[in-house]
Tab-separated table of C-alpha atoms (C1' of nucleotides) in Angstrom:
chain	number	residue	atom	x	y	z
A	27	MET	CA	132.916	152.631	120.771
A	28	ARG	CA	133.122	151.280	117.222
A	29	ASP	CA	132.805	147.540	116.893
A	30	PHE	CA	136.363	146.570	117.360
A	31	SER	CA	136.260	143.766	114.870
A	32	ARG	CA	136.091	146.536	112.292
A	33	SER	CA	138.923	148.589	113.664
A	34	LEU	CA	141.803	149.289	111.307
A	35	PRO	CA	144.409	147.367	113.291
A	36	MET	CA	142.191	144.298	113.319
A	37	SER	CA	141.490	144.551	109.582
A	38	LEU	CA	145.194	144.761	108.863
A	39	LEU	CA	146.014	141.919	111.218
A	40	ARG	CA	143.414	139.616	109.764
A	41	ALA	CA	144.341	140.400	106.181
A	42	ARG	CA	147.983	139.778	106.875
A	43	GLU	CA	147.266	136.551	108.678
A	44	ALA	CA	145.092	135.371	105.763
A	45	VAL	CA	148.038	136.013	103.455
A	46	MET	CA	150.702	134.509	105.640
A	47	ARG	CA	148.637	131.412	106.274
A	48	GLN	CA	149.242	130.618	102.607
A	49	PHE	CA	152.997	130.841	102.862
A	50	ARG	CA	153.786	129.344	106.222
A	51	PRO	CA	153.373	125.637	105.341
A	52	SER	CA	155.830	125.903	102.433
A	53	LEU	CA	158.365	127.827	104.482
A	54	ARG	CA	157.975	125.354	107.292
A	55	GLU	CA	158.782	122.460	105.021
A	56	HIS	CA	162.079	124.147	104.280
A	57	GLY	CA	162.772	124.797	107.965
A	58	LEU	CA	162.346	128.533	107.697
A	59	THR	CA	160.244	130.948	109.667
A	60	GLU	CA	158.668	133.952	108.106
A	61	GLN	CA	161.276	136.288	109.534
A	62	GLN	CA	164.225	134.100	108.470
A	63	TRP	CA	162.790	134.089	104.961
A	64	ARG	CA	162.486	137.877	105.017
A	65	ILE	CA	166.151	138.161	105.927
A	66	LEU	CA	167.316	135.801	103.241
A	67	ARG	CA	165.243	137.639	100.658
A	68	ALA	CA	166.632	140.968	101.736
A	69	LEU	CA	170.171	139.596	101.572
A	70	ALA	CA	169.684	137.997	98.148
A	71	ALA	CA	169.175	141.407	96.556
A	72	ILE	CA	172.492	142.857	97.705
A	73	GLU	CA	176.132	142.005	98.231
A	74	THR	CA	176.508	142.763	101.894
A	75	VAL	CA	174.769	144.980	104.423
A	76	GLU	CA	175.298	146.278	107.885
A	77	VAL	CA	173.021	144.807	110.530
A	78	THR	CA	171.249	148.089	111.137
A	79	GLU	CA	170.462	148.537	107.477
A	80	LEU	CA	169.269	144.969	107.260
A	81	ALA	CA	166.960	145.533	110.175
A	82	ARG	CA	165.434	148.484	108.330
A	83	THR	CA	165.023	146.482	105.135
A	84	ALA	CA	163.612	143.350	106.668
A	85	PHE	CA	161.507	145.418	109.070
A	86	LEU	CA	162.789	143.697	112.164
A	87	LEU	CA	163.865	145.155	115.467
A	88	GLY	CA	167.505	144.942	116.354
A	89	PRO	CA	167.183	142.317	119.071
A	90	SER	CA	165.078	139.986	116.899
A	91	LEU	CA	167.522	140.334	114.057
A	92	SER	CA	170.467	139.723	116.363
A	93	ARG	CA	169.025	136.400	117.471
A	94	ILE	CA	167.983	135.300	114.002
A	95	LEU	CA	171.368	136.139	112.492
A	96	ARG	CA	173.008	134.089	115.194
A	97	ASP	CA	170.857	131.081	114.237
A	98	LEU	CA	171.193	131.567	110.472
A	99	GLU	CA	174.941	131.819	110.867
A	100	ALA	CA	175.014	128.585	112.851
A	101	ARG	CA	173.145	126.952	109.976
A	102	ASN	CA	175.654	128.396	107.499
A	103	LEU	CA	172.995	130.257	105.588
A	104	ILE	CA	174.627	133.603	106.044
A	105	GLU	CA	178.143	134.928	106.660
A	106	ARG	CA	179.323	137.772	108.837
A	107	LYS	CA	182.548	139.729	109.102
A	108	THR	CA	183.277	142.955	110.894
A	109	ALA	CA	183.923	145.945	108.731
A	110	LYS	CA	187.537	146.990	108.445
A	111	ALA	CA	186.931	150.708	108.702
A	112	ASP	CA	184.622	150.469	111.714
A	113	GLN	CA	184.949	147.547	114.103
A	114	ARG	CA	181.489	148.118	115.494
A	115	ARG	CA	179.836	147.322	112.200
A	116	SER	CA	179.213	143.819	111.112
A	117	MET	CA	178.719	143.143	107.421
A	118	VAL	CA	176.210	140.390	106.603
A	119	SER	CA	175.825	138.432	103.361
A	120	ILE	CA	174.024	135.345	102.187
A	121	SER	CA	176.119	132.185	101.797
A	122	LYS	CA	176.113	129.726	98.927
A	123	GLU	CA	173.988	127.395	100.978
A	124	GLY	CA	171.655	130.265	101.640
A	125	VAL	CA	171.320	130.949	97.930
A	126	LYS	CA	170.655	127.275	97.317
A	127	LEU	CA	167.958	127.158	99.953
A	128	MET	CA	166.330	130.256	98.494
A	129	ALA	CA	166.315	128.673	95.060
A	130	SER	CA	164.449	125.672	96.451
A	131	VAL	CA	161.819	127.782	98.210
A	132	ALA	CA	161.297	130.512	95.637
A	133	PRO	CA	159.210	128.582	93.078
A	134	THR	CA	156.547	127.551	95.544
A	135	SER	CA	156.580	130.957	97.077
A	136	GLU	CA	156.137	132.615	93.698
A	137	ALA	CA	153.332	130.233	92.788
A	138	ILE	CA	151.460	131.085	95.971
A	139	TYR	CA	151.907	134.796	95.358
A	140	ALA	CA	150.641	134.326	91.833
A	141	GLU	CA	147.570	132.483	93.071
A	142	ILE	CA	146.830	135.234	95.570
A	143	THR	CA	147.182	137.807	92.813
A	144	ARG	CA	144.904	135.809	90.538
A	145	ARG	CA	142.218	135.432	93.170
A	146	PHE	CA	142.232	138.985	94.409
A	147	GLY	CA	142.973	140.631	91.058
A	148	ALA	CA	146.207	142.224	89.997
A	149	ARG	CA	144.727	145.689	89.714
A	150	LYS	CA	143.041	145.549	93.109
A	151	LEU	CA	146.252	144.266	94.587
A	152	ALA	CA	148.169	147.208	93.222
A	153	GLU	CA	145.531	149.603	94.522
A	154	LEU	CA	145.627	148.016	97.928
A	155	GLN	CA	149.378	148.271	98.117
A	156	GLU	CA	149.197	151.910	97.139
A	157	MET	CA	146.667	152.640	99.840
A	158	LEU	CA	148.774	150.853	102.431
A	159	GLY	CA	151.750	152.922	101.429
A	160	ALA	CA	149.712	156.089	101.648
A	161	LEU	CA	148.497	155.137	105.111
A	162	GLU	CA	152.052	154.525	106.216
A	163	GLN	CA	153.012	157.925	104.864
A	164	SER	CA	150.210	159.726	106.702
A	165	LEU	CA	151.211	158.232	109.973
A	166	ALA	CA	154.960	158.462	109.542
A	167	GLU	CA	154.742	162.211	109.923
A	168	LEU	CA	152.479	161.944	112.930
A	169	GLY	CA	154.789	159.508	114.685
A	170	ALA	CA	157.779	161.691	113.959
A	171	SER	CA	156.248	164.789	115.472
A	172	GLU	CA	155.231	162.920	118.566
A	173	GLU	CA	158.747	161.680	119.091
A	174	ALA	CA	160.117	165.157	118.701
A	175	SER	CA	157.829	166.591	121.332
A	176	ALA	CA	158.442	163.720	123.740
A	177	GLU	CA	162.161	163.675	123.443
A	178	GLU	CA	162.975	166.113	126.219
B	9	MET	CA	161.916	137.806	92.322
B	10	ARG	CA	159.892	140.855	93.065
B	11	ASP	CA	161.503	143.381	95.359
B	12	PHE	CA	160.400	141.992	98.662
B	13	SER	CA	159.922	145.374	100.255
B	14	ARG	CA	156.875	145.627	97.987
B	15	SER	CA	155.456	142.254	98.783
B	16	LEU	CA	151.966	142.142	100.121
B	17	PRO	CA	152.877	140.730	103.538
B	18	MET	CA	155.449	143.456	104.014
B	19	SER	CA	153.017	146.188	103.011
B	20	LEU	CA	150.464	144.866	105.471
B	21	LEU	CA	153.021	144.486	108.235
B	22	ARG	CA	154.356	148.002	107.811
B	23	ALA	CA	150.960	149.585	107.573
B	24	ARG	CA	149.847	147.808	110.725
B	25	GLU	CA	152.961	148.759	112.567
B	26	ALA	CA	152.500	152.404	111.558
B	27	VAL	CA	149.016	152.275	113.004
B	28	MET	CA	149.900	150.417	116.185
B	29	ARG	CA	152.802	152.701	116.870
B	30	GLN	CA	150.229	155.411	117.516
B	31	PHE	CA	148.321	153.392	120.072
B	32	ARG	CA	151.018	151.619	122.001
B	33	PRO	CA	152.238	154.524	124.165
B	34	SER	CA	148.768	155.218	125.484
B	35	LEU	CA	148.025	151.581	126.200
B	36	ARG	CA	151.371	151.239	127.862
B	37	GLU	CA	150.594	154.085	130.223
B	38	HIS	CA	147.590	152.120	131.367
B	39	GLY	CA	149.599	148.953	131.781
B	40	LEU	CA	147.948	147.179	128.877
B	41	THR	CA	149.354	145.392	125.882
B	42	GLU	CA	147.722	145.477	122.539
B	43	GLN	CA	146.311	141.983	122.987
B	44	GLN	CA	145.002	142.629	126.464
B	45	TRP	CA	143.228	145.671	125.119
B	46	ARG	CA	141.722	143.610	122.312
B	47	ILE	CA	140.350	141.160	124.814
B	48	LEU	CA	138.840	143.811	127.050
B	49	ARG	CA	137.228	145.481	124.069
B	50	ALA	CA	135.797	142.204	122.863
B	51	LEU	CA	134.436	141.483	126.327
B	52	ALA	CA	132.935	144.941	126.749
B	53	ALA	CA	130.528	144.314	123.920
B	54	ILE	CA	128.945	141.208	125.403
B	55	GLU	CA	127.826	139.675	128.701
B	56	THR	CA	129.919	136.544	128.789
B	57	VAL	CA	131.679	134.325	126.243
B	58	GLU	CA	133.322	131.012	126.043
B	59	VAL	CA	137.067	131.066	125.666
B	60	THR	CA	136.983	129.588	122.186
B	61	GLU	CA	134.519	132.185	120.976
B	62	LEU	CA	136.616	134.910	122.558
B	63	ALA	CA	139.684	133.656	120.768
B	64	ARG	CA	137.828	133.949	117.478
B	65	THR	CA	136.588	137.447	118.262
B	66	ALA	CA	139.894	138.845	119.534
B	67	PHE	CA	141.774	136.972	116.826
B	68	LEU	CA	144.124	135.255	119.222
B	69	LEU	CA	145.282	131.673	119.284
B	70	GLY	CA	144.124	129.529	122.172
B	71	PRO	CA	147.458	129.357	123.962
B	72	SER	CA	148.002	133.128	123.851
B	73	LEU	CA	144.526	133.738	125.097
B	74	SER	CA	144.947	131.193	127.872
B	75	ARG	CA	148.000	132.982	129.220
B	76	ILE	CA	146.524	136.444	128.889
B	77	LEU	CA	143.266	135.451	130.623
B	78	ARG	CA	145.277	134.041	133.493
B	79	ASP	CA	147.069	137.390	133.895
B	80	LEU	CA	143.932	139.513	133.428
B	81	GLU	CA	142.142	137.392	136.002
B	82	ALA	CA	145.023	137.854	138.443
B	83	ARG	CA	144.633	141.627	137.961
B	84	ASN	CA	140.892	141.338	138.541
B	85	LEU	CA	140.064	142.815	135.170
B	86	ILE	CA	138.026	139.813	134.083
B	87	GLU	CA	136.043	137.029	135.752
B	88	ARG	CA	135.698	133.382	134.909
B	89	LYS	CA	133.338	130.623	135.875
B	90	THR	CA	132.826	127.232	134.407
B	91	ALA	CA	129.584	126.648	132.583
B	92	LYS	CA	126.990	124.604	134.441
B	93	ALA	CA	125.832	122.583	131.455
B	94	ASP	CA	129.327	121.714	130.242
B	95	GLN	CA	132.179	121.635	132.720
B	96	ARG	CA	134.754	121.939	129.979
B	97	ARG	CA	133.599	125.375	129.029
B	98	SER	CA	134.723	128.421	130.884
B	99	MET	CA	132.623	131.591	130.641
B	100	VAL	CA	134.539	134.840	130.644
B	101	SER	CA	133.278	138.329	131.423
B	102	ILE	CA	134.764	141.722	132.110
B	103	SER	CA	134.833	142.859	135.732
B	104	LYS	CA	133.825	146.243	137.160
B	105	GLU	CA	137.470	147.148	137.414
B	106	GLY	CA	137.889	146.099	133.824
B	107	VAL	CA	135.092	148.408	132.778
B	108	LYS	CA	136.653	151.220	134.755
B	109	LEU	CA	140.014	150.709	133.136
B	110	MET	CA	138.447	150.686	129.702
B	111	ALA	CA	136.674	153.930	130.439
B	112	SER	CA	139.981	155.517	131.308
B	113	VAL	CA	141.684	154.344	128.126
B	114	ALA	CA	138.883	154.779	125.635
B	115	PRO	CA	138.972	158.581	125.202
B	116	THR	CA	142.652	158.689	124.240
B	117	SER	CA	142.171	155.680	122.020
B	118	GLU	CA	139.260	157.246	120.280
B	119	ALA	CA	141.136	160.496	119.820
B	120	ILE	CA	144.025	158.675	118.179
B	121	TYR	CA	141.686	156.783	115.893
B	122	ALA	CA	140.000	160.050	114.956
B	123	GLU	CA	143.336	161.656	114.148
B	124	ILE	CA	144.304	158.719	111.960
B	125	THR	CA	140.992	158.969	110.186
B	126	ARG	CA	141.401	162.677	109.692
B	127	ARG	CA	144.888	162.326	108.258
B	128	PHE	CA	144.186	159.450	105.931
B	129	GLY	CA	140.645	160.449	105.041
B	130	ALA	CA	137.445	158.804	106.191
B	131	ARG	CA	136.477	157.679	102.730
B	132	LYS	CA	139.850	156.216	101.894
B	133	LEU	CA	139.843	154.482	105.228
B	134	ALA	CA	136.499	152.863	104.490
B	135	GLU	CA	137.737	151.803	101.045
B	136	LEU	CA	140.888	150.338	102.526
B	137	GLN	CA	138.940	148.350	105.055
B	138	GLU	CA	136.662	147.060	102.353
B	139	MET	CA	139.629	145.897	100.280
B	140	LEU	CA	141.172	144.221	103.255
B	141	GLY	CA	137.961	142.376	103.905
B	142	ALA	CA	137.750	141.312	100.289
B	143	LEU	CA	141.328	140.056	100.380
B	144	GLU	CA	140.540	138.027	103.465
B	145	GLN	CA	137.533	136.602	101.704
B	146	SER	CA	139.489	135.587	98.607
B	147	LEU	CA	142.021	133.725	100.678
B	148	ALA	CA	139.633	132.215	103.183
B	149	GLU	CA	138.307	129.921	100.502
B	150	LEU	CA	141.781	129.037	99.337
B	151	GLY	CA	142.936	128.155	102.814
B	152	ALA	CA	139.829	126.102	103.444
B	153	SER	CA	140.191	124.012	100.292
B	154	GLU	CA	143.825	123.313	101.090
B	155	GLU	CA	142.895	122.075	104.515
B	156	ALA	CA	140.212	119.864	103.096
B	157	SER	CA	142.580	118.217	100.683
B	158	ALA	CA	145.253	117.753	103.313
B	159	GLU	CA	142.975	116.353	105.918
B	160	GLU	CA	143.291	112.716	104.926
C	15	DC	C1'	127.072	100.373	130.482
C	16	DG	C1'	131.861	101.213	128.835
C	17	DC	C1'	135.188	102.847	126.177
C	18	DA	C1'	137.104	105.125	122.102
C	19	DT	C1'	136.601	109.631	120.151
C	20	DT	C1'	135.839	114.317	120.240
C	21	DC	C1'	135.894	118.731	122.533
C	22	DA	C1'	137.416	122.770	125.330
C	23	DC	C1'	140.749	124.247	127.120
C	24	DT	C1'	145.779	124.438	129.285
C	25	DT	C1'	150.839	123.518	129.324
C	26	DA	C1'	155.021	123.148	127.126
C	27	DA	C1'	158.628	124.482	124.031
C	28	DC	C1'	160.656	127.314	120.947
C	29	DA	C1'	160.787	131.706	118.004
C	30	DT	C1'	159.800	136.566	117.651
C	31	DG	C1'	158.124	141.356	119.410
C	32	DT	C1'	159.259	144.963	122.457
C	33	DT	C1'	161.692	147.787	125.762
C	34	DA	C1'	165.666	148.500	128.580
C	35	DA	C1'	170.322	147.821	129.747
C	36	DG	C1'	174.994	146.427	128.532
C	37	DT	C1'	179.404	146.397	125.705
C	38	DA	C1'	182.693	147.723	122.581
C	39	DT	C1'	184.025	151.089	119.338
C	40	DC	C1'	184.288	155.513	117.319
C	41	DT	C1'	184.047	160.824	117.214
C	42	DC	C1'	184.610	165.116	118.502
C	43	DC	C1'	186.080	168.774	120.979
C	44	DC	C1'	188.839	170.800	124.681
D	1	DG	C1'	195.348	162.793	123.371
D	2	DG	C1'	191.874	161.866	126.373
D	3	DG	C1'	187.506	161.678	128.147
D	4	DA	C1'	182.346	162.623	127.330
D	5	DG	C1'	178.969	161.386	124.304
D	6	DA	C1'	177.272	158.989	120.231
D	7	DT	C1'	176.933	154.625	117.530
D	8	DA	C1'	176.364	149.703	116.369
D	9	DC	C1'	175.279	146.153	117.935
D	10	DT	C1'	174.152	142.323	121.756
D	11	DT	C1'	172.004	140.541	125.941
D	12	DA	C1'	168.327	140.363	129.052
D	13	DA	C1'	163.589	140.079	130.486
D	14	DC	C1'	159.015	139.652	129.727
D	15	DA	C1'	154.851	139.091	126.531
D	16	DT	C1'	152.926	137.016	122.483
D	17	DG	C1'	152.838	133.813	118.175
D	18	DT	C1'	152.878	129.146	116.777
D	19	DT	C1'	152.704	124.197	116.936
D	20	DA	C1'	152.383	120.025	119.573
D	21	DA	C1'	151.185	117.482	123.487
D	22	DG	C1'	148.517	117.020	127.753
D	23	DT	C1'	144.180	116.979	130.749
D	24	DG	C1'	139.599	116.544	132.043
D	25	DA	C1'	134.922	116.401	130.572
D	26	DA	C1'	131.318	115.240	127.231
D	27	DT	C1'	129.453	112.124	123.389
D	28	DG	C1'	128.454	108.423	120.624
D	29	DC	C1'	127.944	103.855	119.696
D	30	DG	C1'	128.409	98.885	120.114
DNA sequence: CGCATTCACTTAACATGTTAAGTATCTCCC
DNA sequence: GGGAGATACTTAACATGTTAAGTGAATGCG
């Protein structure tokens, strides 16, 4: 079997960890985890979203999101209200405090991203992202077909 | 701020998830998690290792590894004995049962990897891995220098 | 020697990942 | 209009990620 340190999942894991290692200290100083930051960023770009849509955007599973929203709400960083038309749906939005917190984190975060881009090269970075997207595409189809055949 | 769905950490996370989604069902059938599988694979390649070295190889943090080794040992998939020369060190090796289990998982795992390679393209896959390695390199230095300056 | 420091792990505590089950609401069709 | 099924979450349970603290064994040095 191929040396597992060179397997694709390991390469991806290590690369991601190398990147996140840069961001974590700054986020930590602001009392945010990586996932909480993802949620705030996702919310900053829109007015309000349903939880399910937010889960898709922030790439979190429902249960994780549910817990994190509970905590963020307790910290007054987000707001929730149930949709009028459909009582099952809960509409989430970022609060003023949330916006303020984001504003205090964003500069450092942007600086780190810029440094990463500088070191790795903007062009290479774009290429890498494109390849990652293509990989995701290739496998999306595969996953879908498997589900279909296993769904009986 | 850049659309966060196109941030590097998100791209890496999604790509990795797309890949792992292919493997998880098979591992699950054999009662293994992704990390347990990583450990067995790492152990299969060598006689015995110290826990610290194994953590480095399987890319797991000490505490995670500690727990998983406890469980794998309870299932008789690995063996442990403390080193003679240094009582702090614990030498880990895969057991016969562990080897047997690996043999039963490996074919499916290899088939999935082959299918991924076929879909994405062997050459592109190699390129991608190279870029991921380069990214890791770029940031390794950065992380190291930060540590050095913060170590006082 | 003896004791402070370092080292190799392990435990603890809290947050998330992952799957399954639960709850309330809505939809649709008879 | 009412009940079966679908939908949108939430809760639960267990495993791992992450940081900090704990434990026992080695090391170095006065």
